[in-house]
XYZ file of C-alpha atoms in Angstrom:
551
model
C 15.364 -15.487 -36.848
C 13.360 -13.158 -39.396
C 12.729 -9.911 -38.264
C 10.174 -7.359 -40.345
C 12.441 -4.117 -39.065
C 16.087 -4.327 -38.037
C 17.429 -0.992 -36.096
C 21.215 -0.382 -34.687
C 23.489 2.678 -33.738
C 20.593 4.376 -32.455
C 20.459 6.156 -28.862
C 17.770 4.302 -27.456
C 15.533 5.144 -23.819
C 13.839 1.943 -23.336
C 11.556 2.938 -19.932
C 12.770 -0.308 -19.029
C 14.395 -0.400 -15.304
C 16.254 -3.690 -16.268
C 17.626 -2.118 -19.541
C 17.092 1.223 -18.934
C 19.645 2.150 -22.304
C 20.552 -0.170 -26.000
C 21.560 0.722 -29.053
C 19.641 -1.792 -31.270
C 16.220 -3.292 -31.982
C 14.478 -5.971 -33.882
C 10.597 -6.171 -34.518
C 8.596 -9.402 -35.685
C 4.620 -9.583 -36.066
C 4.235 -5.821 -34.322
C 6.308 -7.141 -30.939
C 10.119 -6.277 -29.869
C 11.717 -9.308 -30.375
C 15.137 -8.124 -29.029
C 16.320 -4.828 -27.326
C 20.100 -4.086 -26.967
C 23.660 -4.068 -28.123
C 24.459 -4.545 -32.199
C 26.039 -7.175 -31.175
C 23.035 -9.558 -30.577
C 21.527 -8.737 -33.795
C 23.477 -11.578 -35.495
C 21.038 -14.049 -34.226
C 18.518 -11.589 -36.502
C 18.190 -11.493 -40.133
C 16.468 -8.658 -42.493
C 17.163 -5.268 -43.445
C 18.712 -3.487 -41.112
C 18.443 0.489 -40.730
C 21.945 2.431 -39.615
C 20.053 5.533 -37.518
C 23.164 7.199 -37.084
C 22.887 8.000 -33.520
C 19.563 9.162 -33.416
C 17.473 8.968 -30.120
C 14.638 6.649 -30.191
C 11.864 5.973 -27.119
C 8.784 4.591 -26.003
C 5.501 5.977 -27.703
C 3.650 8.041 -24.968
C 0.391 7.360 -22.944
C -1.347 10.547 -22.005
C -3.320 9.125 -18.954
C -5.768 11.712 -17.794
C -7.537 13.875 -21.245
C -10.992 13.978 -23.058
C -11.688 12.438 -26.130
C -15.517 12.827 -25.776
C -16.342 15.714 -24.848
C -14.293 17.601 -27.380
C -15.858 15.977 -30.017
C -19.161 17.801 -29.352
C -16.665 20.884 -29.209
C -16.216 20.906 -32.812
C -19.011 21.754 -33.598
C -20.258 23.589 -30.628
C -18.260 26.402 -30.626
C -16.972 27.864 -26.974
C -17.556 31.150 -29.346
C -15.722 34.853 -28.301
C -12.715 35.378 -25.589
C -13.282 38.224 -23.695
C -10.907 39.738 -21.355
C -13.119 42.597 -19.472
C -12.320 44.858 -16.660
C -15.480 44.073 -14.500
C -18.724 42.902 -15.106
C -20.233 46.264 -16.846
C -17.595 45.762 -19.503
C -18.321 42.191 -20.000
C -21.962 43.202 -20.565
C -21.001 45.898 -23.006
C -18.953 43.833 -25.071
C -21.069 40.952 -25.410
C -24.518 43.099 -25.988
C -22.120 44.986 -29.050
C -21.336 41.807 -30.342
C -25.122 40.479 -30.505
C -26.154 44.161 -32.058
C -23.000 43.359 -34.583
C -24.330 39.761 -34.908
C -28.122 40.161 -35.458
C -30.313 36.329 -35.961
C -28.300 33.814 -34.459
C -30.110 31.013 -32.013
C -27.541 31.503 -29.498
C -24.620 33.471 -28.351
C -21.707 32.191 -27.135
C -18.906 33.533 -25.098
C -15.614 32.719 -23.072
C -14.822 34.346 -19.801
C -12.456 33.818 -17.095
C -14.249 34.649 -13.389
C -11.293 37.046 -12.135
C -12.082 39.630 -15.125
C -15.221 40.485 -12.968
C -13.099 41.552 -10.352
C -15.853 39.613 -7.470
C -18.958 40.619 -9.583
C -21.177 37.611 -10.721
C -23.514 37.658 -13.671
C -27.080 36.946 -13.453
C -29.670 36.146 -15.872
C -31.888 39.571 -15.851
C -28.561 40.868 -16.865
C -28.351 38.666 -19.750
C -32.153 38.919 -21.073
C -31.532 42.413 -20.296
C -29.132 42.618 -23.489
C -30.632 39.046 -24.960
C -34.252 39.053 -24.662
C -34.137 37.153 -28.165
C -32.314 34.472 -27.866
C -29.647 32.395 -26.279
C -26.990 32.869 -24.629
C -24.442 31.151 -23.226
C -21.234 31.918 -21.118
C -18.618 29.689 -20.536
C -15.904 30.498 -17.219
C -12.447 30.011 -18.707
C -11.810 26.915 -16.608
C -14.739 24.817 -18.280
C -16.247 24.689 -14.263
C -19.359 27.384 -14.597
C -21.432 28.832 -16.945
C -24.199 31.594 -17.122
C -27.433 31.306 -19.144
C -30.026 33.635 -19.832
C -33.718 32.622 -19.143
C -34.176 31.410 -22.586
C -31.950 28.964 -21.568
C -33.056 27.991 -18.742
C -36.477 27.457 -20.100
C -35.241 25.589 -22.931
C -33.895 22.686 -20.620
C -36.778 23.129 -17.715
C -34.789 24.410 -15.022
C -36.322 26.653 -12.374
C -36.397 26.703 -8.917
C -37.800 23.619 -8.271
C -34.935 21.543 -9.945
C -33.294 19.567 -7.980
C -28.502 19.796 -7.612
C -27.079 16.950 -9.138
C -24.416 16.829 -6.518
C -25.949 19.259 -3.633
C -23.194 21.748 -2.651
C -20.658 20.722 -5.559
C -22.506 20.209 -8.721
C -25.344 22.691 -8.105
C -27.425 25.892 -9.478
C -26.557 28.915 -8.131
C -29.251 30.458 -6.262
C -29.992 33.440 -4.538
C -33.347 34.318 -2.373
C -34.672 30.335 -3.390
C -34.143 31.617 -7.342
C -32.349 30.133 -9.529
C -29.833 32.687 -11.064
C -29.024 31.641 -14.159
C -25.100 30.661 -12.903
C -23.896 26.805 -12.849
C -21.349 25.208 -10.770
C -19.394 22.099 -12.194
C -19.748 19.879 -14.953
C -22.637 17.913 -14.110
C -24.605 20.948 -14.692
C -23.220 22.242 -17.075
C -22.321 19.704 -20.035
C -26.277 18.861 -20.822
C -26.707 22.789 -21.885
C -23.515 23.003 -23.259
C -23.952 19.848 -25.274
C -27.067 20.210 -26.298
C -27.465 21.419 -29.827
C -24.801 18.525 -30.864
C -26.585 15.450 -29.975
C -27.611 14.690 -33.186
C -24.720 14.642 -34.627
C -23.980 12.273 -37.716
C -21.768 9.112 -37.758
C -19.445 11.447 -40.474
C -19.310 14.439 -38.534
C -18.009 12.263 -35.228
C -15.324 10.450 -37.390
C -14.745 13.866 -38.646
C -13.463 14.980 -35.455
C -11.868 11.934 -34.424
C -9.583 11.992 -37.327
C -8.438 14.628 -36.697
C -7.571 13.914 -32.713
C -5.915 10.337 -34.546
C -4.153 12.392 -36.836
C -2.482 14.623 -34.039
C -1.906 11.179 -32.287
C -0.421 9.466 -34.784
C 1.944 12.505 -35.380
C 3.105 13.381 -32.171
C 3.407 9.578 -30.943
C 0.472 9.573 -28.833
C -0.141 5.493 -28.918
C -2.549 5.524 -25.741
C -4.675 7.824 -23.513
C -7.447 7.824 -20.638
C -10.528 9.237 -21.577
C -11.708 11.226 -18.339
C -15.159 10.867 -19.224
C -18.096 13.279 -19.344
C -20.533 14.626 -16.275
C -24.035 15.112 -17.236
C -24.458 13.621 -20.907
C -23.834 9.766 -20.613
C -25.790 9.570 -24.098
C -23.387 11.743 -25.821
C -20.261 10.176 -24.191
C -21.600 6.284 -25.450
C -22.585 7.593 -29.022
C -18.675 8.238 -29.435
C -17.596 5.115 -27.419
C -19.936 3.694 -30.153
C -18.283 5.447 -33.449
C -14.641 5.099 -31.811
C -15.567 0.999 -31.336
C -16.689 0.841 -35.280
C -13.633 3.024 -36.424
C -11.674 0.640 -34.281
C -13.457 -2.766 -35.863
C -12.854 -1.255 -39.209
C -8.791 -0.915 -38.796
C -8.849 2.929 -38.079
C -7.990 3.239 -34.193
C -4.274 3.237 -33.875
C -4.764 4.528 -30.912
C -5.714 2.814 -27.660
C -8.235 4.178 -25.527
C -8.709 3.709 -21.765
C -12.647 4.611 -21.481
C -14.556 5.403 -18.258
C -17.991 6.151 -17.197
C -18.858 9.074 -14.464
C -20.558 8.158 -11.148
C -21.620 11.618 -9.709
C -22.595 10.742 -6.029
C -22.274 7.738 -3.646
C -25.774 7.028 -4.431
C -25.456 6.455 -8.055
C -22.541 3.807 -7.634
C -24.751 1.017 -8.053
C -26.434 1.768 -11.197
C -23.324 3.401 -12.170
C -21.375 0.242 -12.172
C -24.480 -2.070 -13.836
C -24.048 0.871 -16.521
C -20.136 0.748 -16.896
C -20.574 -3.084 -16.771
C -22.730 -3.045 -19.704
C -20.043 -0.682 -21.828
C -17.361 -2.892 -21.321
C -19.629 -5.605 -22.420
C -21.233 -3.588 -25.902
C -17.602 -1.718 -26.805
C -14.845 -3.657 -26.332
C -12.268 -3.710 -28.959
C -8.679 -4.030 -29.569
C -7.905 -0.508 -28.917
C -11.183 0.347 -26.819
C -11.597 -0.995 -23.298
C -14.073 0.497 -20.743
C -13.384 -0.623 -17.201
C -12.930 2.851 -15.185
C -15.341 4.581 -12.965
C -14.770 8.326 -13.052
C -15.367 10.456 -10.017
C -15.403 14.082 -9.683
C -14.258 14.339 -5.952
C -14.181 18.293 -5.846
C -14.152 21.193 -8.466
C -11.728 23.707 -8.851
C -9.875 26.423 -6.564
C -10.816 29.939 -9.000
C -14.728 28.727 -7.937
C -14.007 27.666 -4.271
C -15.595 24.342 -5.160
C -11.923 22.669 -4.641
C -11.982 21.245 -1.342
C -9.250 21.828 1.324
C -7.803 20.847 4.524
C -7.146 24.227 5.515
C -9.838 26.592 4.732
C -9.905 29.477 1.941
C -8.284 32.235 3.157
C -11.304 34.507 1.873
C -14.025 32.705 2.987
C -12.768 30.217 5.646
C -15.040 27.566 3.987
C -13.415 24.169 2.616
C -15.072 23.244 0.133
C -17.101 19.957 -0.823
C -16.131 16.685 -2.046
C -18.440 14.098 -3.560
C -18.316 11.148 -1.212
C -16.896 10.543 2.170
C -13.882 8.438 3.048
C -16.478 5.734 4.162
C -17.907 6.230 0.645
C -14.786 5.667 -1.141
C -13.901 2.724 0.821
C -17.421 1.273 0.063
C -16.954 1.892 -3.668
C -13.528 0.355 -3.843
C -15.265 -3.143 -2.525
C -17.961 -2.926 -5.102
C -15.517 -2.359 -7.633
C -12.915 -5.020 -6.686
C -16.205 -7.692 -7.072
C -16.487 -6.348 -10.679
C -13.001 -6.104 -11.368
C -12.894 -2.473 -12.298
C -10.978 0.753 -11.707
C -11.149 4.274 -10.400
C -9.918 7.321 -11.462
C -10.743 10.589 -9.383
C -10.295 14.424 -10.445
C -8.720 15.734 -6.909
C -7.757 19.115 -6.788
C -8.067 20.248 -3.354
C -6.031 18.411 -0.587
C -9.282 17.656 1.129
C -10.518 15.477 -1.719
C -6.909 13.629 -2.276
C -6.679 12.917 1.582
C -10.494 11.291 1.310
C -9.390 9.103 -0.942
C -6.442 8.231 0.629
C -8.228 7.754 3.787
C -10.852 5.438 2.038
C -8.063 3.312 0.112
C -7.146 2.827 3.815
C -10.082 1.890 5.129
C -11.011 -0.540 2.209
C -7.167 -1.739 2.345
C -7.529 -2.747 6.075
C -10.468 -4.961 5.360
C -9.487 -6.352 2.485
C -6.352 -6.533 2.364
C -3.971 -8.074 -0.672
C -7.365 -9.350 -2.253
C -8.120 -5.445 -2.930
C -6.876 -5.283 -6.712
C -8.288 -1.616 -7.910
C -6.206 0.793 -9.573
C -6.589 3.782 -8.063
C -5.614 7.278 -9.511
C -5.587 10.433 -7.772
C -5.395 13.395 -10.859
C -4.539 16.908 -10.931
C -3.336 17.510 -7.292
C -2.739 21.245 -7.282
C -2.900 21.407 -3.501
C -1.227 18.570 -1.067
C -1.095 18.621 2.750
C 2.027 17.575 3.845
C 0.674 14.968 5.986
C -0.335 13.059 2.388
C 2.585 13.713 0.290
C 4.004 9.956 1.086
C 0.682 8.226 1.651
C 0.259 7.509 -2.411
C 4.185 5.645 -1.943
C 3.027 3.807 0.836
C -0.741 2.776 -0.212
C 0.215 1.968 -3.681
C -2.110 5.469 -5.020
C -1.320 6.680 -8.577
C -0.549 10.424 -8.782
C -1.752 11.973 -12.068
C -0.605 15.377 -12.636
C -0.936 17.645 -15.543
C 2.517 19.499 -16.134
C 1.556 21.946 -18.626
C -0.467 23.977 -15.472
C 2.910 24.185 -13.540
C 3.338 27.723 -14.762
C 1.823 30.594 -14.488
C 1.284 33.397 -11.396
C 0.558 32.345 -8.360
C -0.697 35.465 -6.788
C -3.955 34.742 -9.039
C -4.396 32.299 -6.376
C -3.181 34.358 -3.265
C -6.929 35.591 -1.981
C -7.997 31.783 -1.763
C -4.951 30.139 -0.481
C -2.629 32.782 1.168
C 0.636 33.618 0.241
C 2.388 30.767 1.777
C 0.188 27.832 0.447
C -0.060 29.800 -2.781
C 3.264 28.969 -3.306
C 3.442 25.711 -2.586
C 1.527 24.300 -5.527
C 1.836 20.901 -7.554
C 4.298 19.212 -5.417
C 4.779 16.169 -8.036
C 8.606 16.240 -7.476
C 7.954 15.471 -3.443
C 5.508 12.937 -4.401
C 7.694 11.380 -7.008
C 10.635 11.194 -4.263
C 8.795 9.400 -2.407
C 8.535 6.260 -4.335
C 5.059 6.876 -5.762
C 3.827 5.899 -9.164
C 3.598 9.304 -11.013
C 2.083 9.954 -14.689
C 1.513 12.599 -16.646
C -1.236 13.959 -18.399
C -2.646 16.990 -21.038
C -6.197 17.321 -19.920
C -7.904 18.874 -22.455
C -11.794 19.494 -23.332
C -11.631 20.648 -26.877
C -9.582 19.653 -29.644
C -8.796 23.300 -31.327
C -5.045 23.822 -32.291
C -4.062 20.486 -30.154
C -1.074 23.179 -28.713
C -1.758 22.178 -25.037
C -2.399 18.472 -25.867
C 1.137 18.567 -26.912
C 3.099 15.844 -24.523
C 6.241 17.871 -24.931
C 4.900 21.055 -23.891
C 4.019 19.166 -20.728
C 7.537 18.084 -20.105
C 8.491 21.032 -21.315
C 6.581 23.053 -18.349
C 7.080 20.207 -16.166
C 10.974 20.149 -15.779
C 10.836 24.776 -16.020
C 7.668 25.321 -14.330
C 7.853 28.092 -16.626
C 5.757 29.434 -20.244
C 8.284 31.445 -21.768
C 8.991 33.149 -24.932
C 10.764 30.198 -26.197
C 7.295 27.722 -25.344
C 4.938 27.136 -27.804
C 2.047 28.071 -26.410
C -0.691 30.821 -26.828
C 0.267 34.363 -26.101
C -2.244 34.517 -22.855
C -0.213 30.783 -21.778
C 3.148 32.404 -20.825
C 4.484 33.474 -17.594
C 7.096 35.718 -16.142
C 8.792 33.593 -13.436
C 9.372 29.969 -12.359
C 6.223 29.114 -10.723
C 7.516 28.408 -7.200
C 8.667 26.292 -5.628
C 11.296 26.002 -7.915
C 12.535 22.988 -6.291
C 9.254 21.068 -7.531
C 10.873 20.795 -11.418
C 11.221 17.256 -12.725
C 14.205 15.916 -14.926
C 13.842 14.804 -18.451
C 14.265 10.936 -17.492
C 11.702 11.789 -14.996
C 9.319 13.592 -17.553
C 9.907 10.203 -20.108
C 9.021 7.763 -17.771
C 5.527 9.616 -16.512
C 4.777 9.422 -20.099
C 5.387 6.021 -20.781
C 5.583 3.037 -18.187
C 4.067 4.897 -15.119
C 0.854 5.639 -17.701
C 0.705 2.403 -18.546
C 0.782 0.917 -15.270
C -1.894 3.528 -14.665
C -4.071 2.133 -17.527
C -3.020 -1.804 -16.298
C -1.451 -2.329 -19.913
C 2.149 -2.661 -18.416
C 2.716 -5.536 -20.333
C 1.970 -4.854 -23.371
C 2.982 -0.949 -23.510
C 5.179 2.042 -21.647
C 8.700 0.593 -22.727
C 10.963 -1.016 -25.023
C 10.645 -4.326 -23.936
C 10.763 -7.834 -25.688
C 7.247 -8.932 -25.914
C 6.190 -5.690 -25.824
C 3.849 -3.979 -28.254
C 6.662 -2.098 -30.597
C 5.556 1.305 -30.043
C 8.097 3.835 -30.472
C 9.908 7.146 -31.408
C 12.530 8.372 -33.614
C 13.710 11.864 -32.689
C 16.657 14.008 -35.117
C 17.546 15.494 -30.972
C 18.720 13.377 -28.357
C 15.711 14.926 -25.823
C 17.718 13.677 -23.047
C 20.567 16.735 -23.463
C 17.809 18.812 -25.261
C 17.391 22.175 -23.451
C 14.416 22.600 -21.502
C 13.409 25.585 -22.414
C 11.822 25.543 -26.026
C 11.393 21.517 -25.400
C 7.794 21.895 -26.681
C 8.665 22.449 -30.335
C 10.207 18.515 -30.119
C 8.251 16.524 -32.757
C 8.916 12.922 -33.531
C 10.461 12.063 -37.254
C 8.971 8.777 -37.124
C 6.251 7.029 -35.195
C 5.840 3.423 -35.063
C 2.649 1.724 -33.499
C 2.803 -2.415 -33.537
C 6.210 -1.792 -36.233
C 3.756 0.294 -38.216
C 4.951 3.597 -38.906
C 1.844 5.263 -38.768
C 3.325 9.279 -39.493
């Protein structure tokens, strides 16, 4: 039989539990055509490449990241990092930089909450050294912002306006006034987004490229798109350019799209809505067939929510619909033949989904065909930690946040549970379907959308000198428990078959497999006896998507 690319002696990791290992491969028409010894390459004839030994594996599916969102990113600047001690400082630095900065429309910054040391920023303090213009204030974990009232006038929002998801997605207030503070996304991403609506059909393929080109060179062949809370426009004008780049030849890359659903009470015009995307972009390499559900926030903001309460508040934070909810949801989306994906930090939120996969199991039983996927999962009770084995739950994780201190934490979770973080090698264990992920919100350098900085972090739970990562990114110590660290095999196959069978493309991607989209890696390092440490400076020499090498 012709083949269009003929490989032997090369150290292959296939992903494939049948043939987990070969040493030879043959592509026809973009498709493995045979996977394993040189000795069944006789049957094959064109030119065949001697790779001397050198490791080759699947391309890699980063299941949970934003491809949306950062788009607007480029060219809506986050704008300064500031690391203050306390809120006075914070003021004093940003009111020196507007002095220094005279004219612009608005002022952006970066701050992390902790560097106001319990303080919280309202918006007489920000007209106070703004009165002129806007200003804008991004927490470091992209889950609040501050405005000034400039702002807030700008997109009518006063004390009238009503949470998009009460107690979760809401407007800080204090005395019935709104402060000029925002909690989660869905308030958030319209202000944020706002001056880049209007963005041209160049500028968006602008930005794309460049997310294609880091794709294409770090063998990136698929990903999940998490979606966008709060500016559905914005999030379909992409969908849009990424359908026409795609209809024009210039998507390698396949992406998994999604809408948001905010509340239990916007499922059914949620799914008419993701119903009508699926219809209007649907491509090759585009297919939109997720809903997206913020289930909780995040722990630095106590908008996580948990089983056991925070140890400085004794609250337990919110999560967006009930178990009766979820189970509800999961019918309506088995009758439309769609998919759900959930951000679930806390325990709380995990273990309501769990409990309404259950509920909508028990009724339905085998006819119940959703793919379900749990993602982040920084906190697990360990009443849940086999219940996504057992109920056939994906676990999505995001590796490169497995480092770090995790006294930061202490004041909300206590010392104990503090330590006890991102339990993926428990869940993994246990028989569950486990993938990895980058999620990312903004494009920048790409450094933390690197997949082998994630397996990197994931098999140390550690950011050291040797990681490439930002400065501010390293740590001192394994992050504990130690015993949570994943192997390299382990690492590969999160990144390959598990995403795919996350994304429902198991038989076409995720392995080296005949039949199989021929989507794979050639490395100079074996990474299977690469050291661990340092692992994120890995870098394929050649990418292949479809027996295209695309690098």
């Amino acid at each position: 039989m012709k083949a269009d690319r003929i490989i032997k002696n090369a150290k292959i990791f296939t992903s494939d539990i049948n043939k987990p290992q070969a040493t030879a491969l043959a592509v026809k028409d973009g498709k493995f055509i045979y996977v394993g010894d040189e000795a069944g390459l006789s049957e094959y004839e064109g030119e065949v490449v001697d790779l001397g030994g050198k490791f080759i594996m699947p391309a890699i599916l980063d299941t949970h990241v934003h491809v949306t969102m950062p788009v607007g990113f480029e060219y809506a600047d986050a704008g300064e990092r500031l690391e203050p001690d306390g809120k006075q400082e914070a003021l004093d630095i940003m009111a020196k930089y507007i002095r220094e900065n005279p004219g612009e429309e608005r002022y952006r910054f970066v701050l992390e909450k902790r560097f106001l040391n319990g303080e919280d920023i309202v918006k007489e303090e920000l007209d106070a050294i703004c009165p002129d213009a806007e200003i804008l204030i991004q927490e470091g974990e992209g889950h609040i912002i501050w405005v000034n009232s400039r702002v807030l006038a700008k997109h009518g929002i006063n004390d009238d306006t009503p949470d998009p998801v009460p107690g979760l997605a809401f407007y800080v207030r204090k005395d019935g006034h709104v402060t000029g503070s925002m909690i989660e996304v869905a308030t958030e991403v319209p202000i944020i987004l706002d001056s880049v609506m209007d963005l041209t059909d160049e500028q968006i393929d602008a930005a794309l490229q460049r997310w294609i080109d880091f794709s294409t060179e770090y063998g990136v062949c698929a990903v999940f798109d998490a979606g966008i809370a709060g500016a559905p426009k914005f999030h379909e004008k992409i969908y849009k350019r990424i359908c026409e780049l795609d209809n024009l030849g210039k998507l390698p890359v396949y992406v998994d799209g999604c809408l948001v659903i905010n509340t239990e009470r916007d499922a059914e015009e949620g799914i008419k809505e993701l119903k009508r995307l699926r219809r209007e972009y649907n491509t090759e390499h585009l297919k939109i067939h997720t809903v997206k559900v913020f289930m909780d926030g995040t722990q630095k903001i106590h908008t996580a929510a948990y089983v056991t309460p925070y140890a400085d508040t004794g609250e337990l934070g919110p999560t967006a619909f009930t178990a009766e909810g979820i189970a509800r949801l999961l019918k309506k989306l088995n009758e439309e033949d769609l998919d759900l994906h959930l951000h679930t930090v806390g325990e709380r939120a995990s273990r309501t989904v769990l409990d309404g996969y259950e509920m909508a199991k028990k009724e339905m039983g085998d006819s119940l065909k959703v793919r379900v996927t749990c993602a982040h999962l920084e906190i697990q009770d360990d009443a849940d930690l086999d219940r996504f084995a057992k109920l056939g739950v994906f676990a999505n994780f995001t590796p490169h946040w497995h480092a770090g201190d995790p006294k930061h934490l202490e004041h909300l979770l206590g010392e104990e549970r503090s330590r006890k973080q991102f339990r993926c090698k428990t869940i993994w264990d246990s028989g569950a379907q486990v993938a990895w992920s980058s999620d990312n919100i903004n494009f920048g350098d790409f450094i933390s959308w690197n997949p082998y900085l994630g397996m990197e972090i994931g098999m140390t739970r550690l950011a050291s000198e040797k990681t490439r990562v930002h400065e501010y990114a390293r740590s001192k110590a394994v992050f504990p428990p130690a015993e949570e660290r994943m192997g390299i095999e382990e690492m590969l196959l999160g990144f390959t078959i598990n995403g795919a069978k996350q994304l429902g493309i198991e038989d076409k991607k995720g392995s080296i497999t005949v039949g199989k989209d021929a989507d794979f890696l050639v490395f100079d390092k074996d990474l299977l006896t690469a050291e661990h440490e340092g692992f994120s400076y890995n870098k394929p020499q050649d990418v292949y998507f479809c027996g295209k090498k695309v690098n």
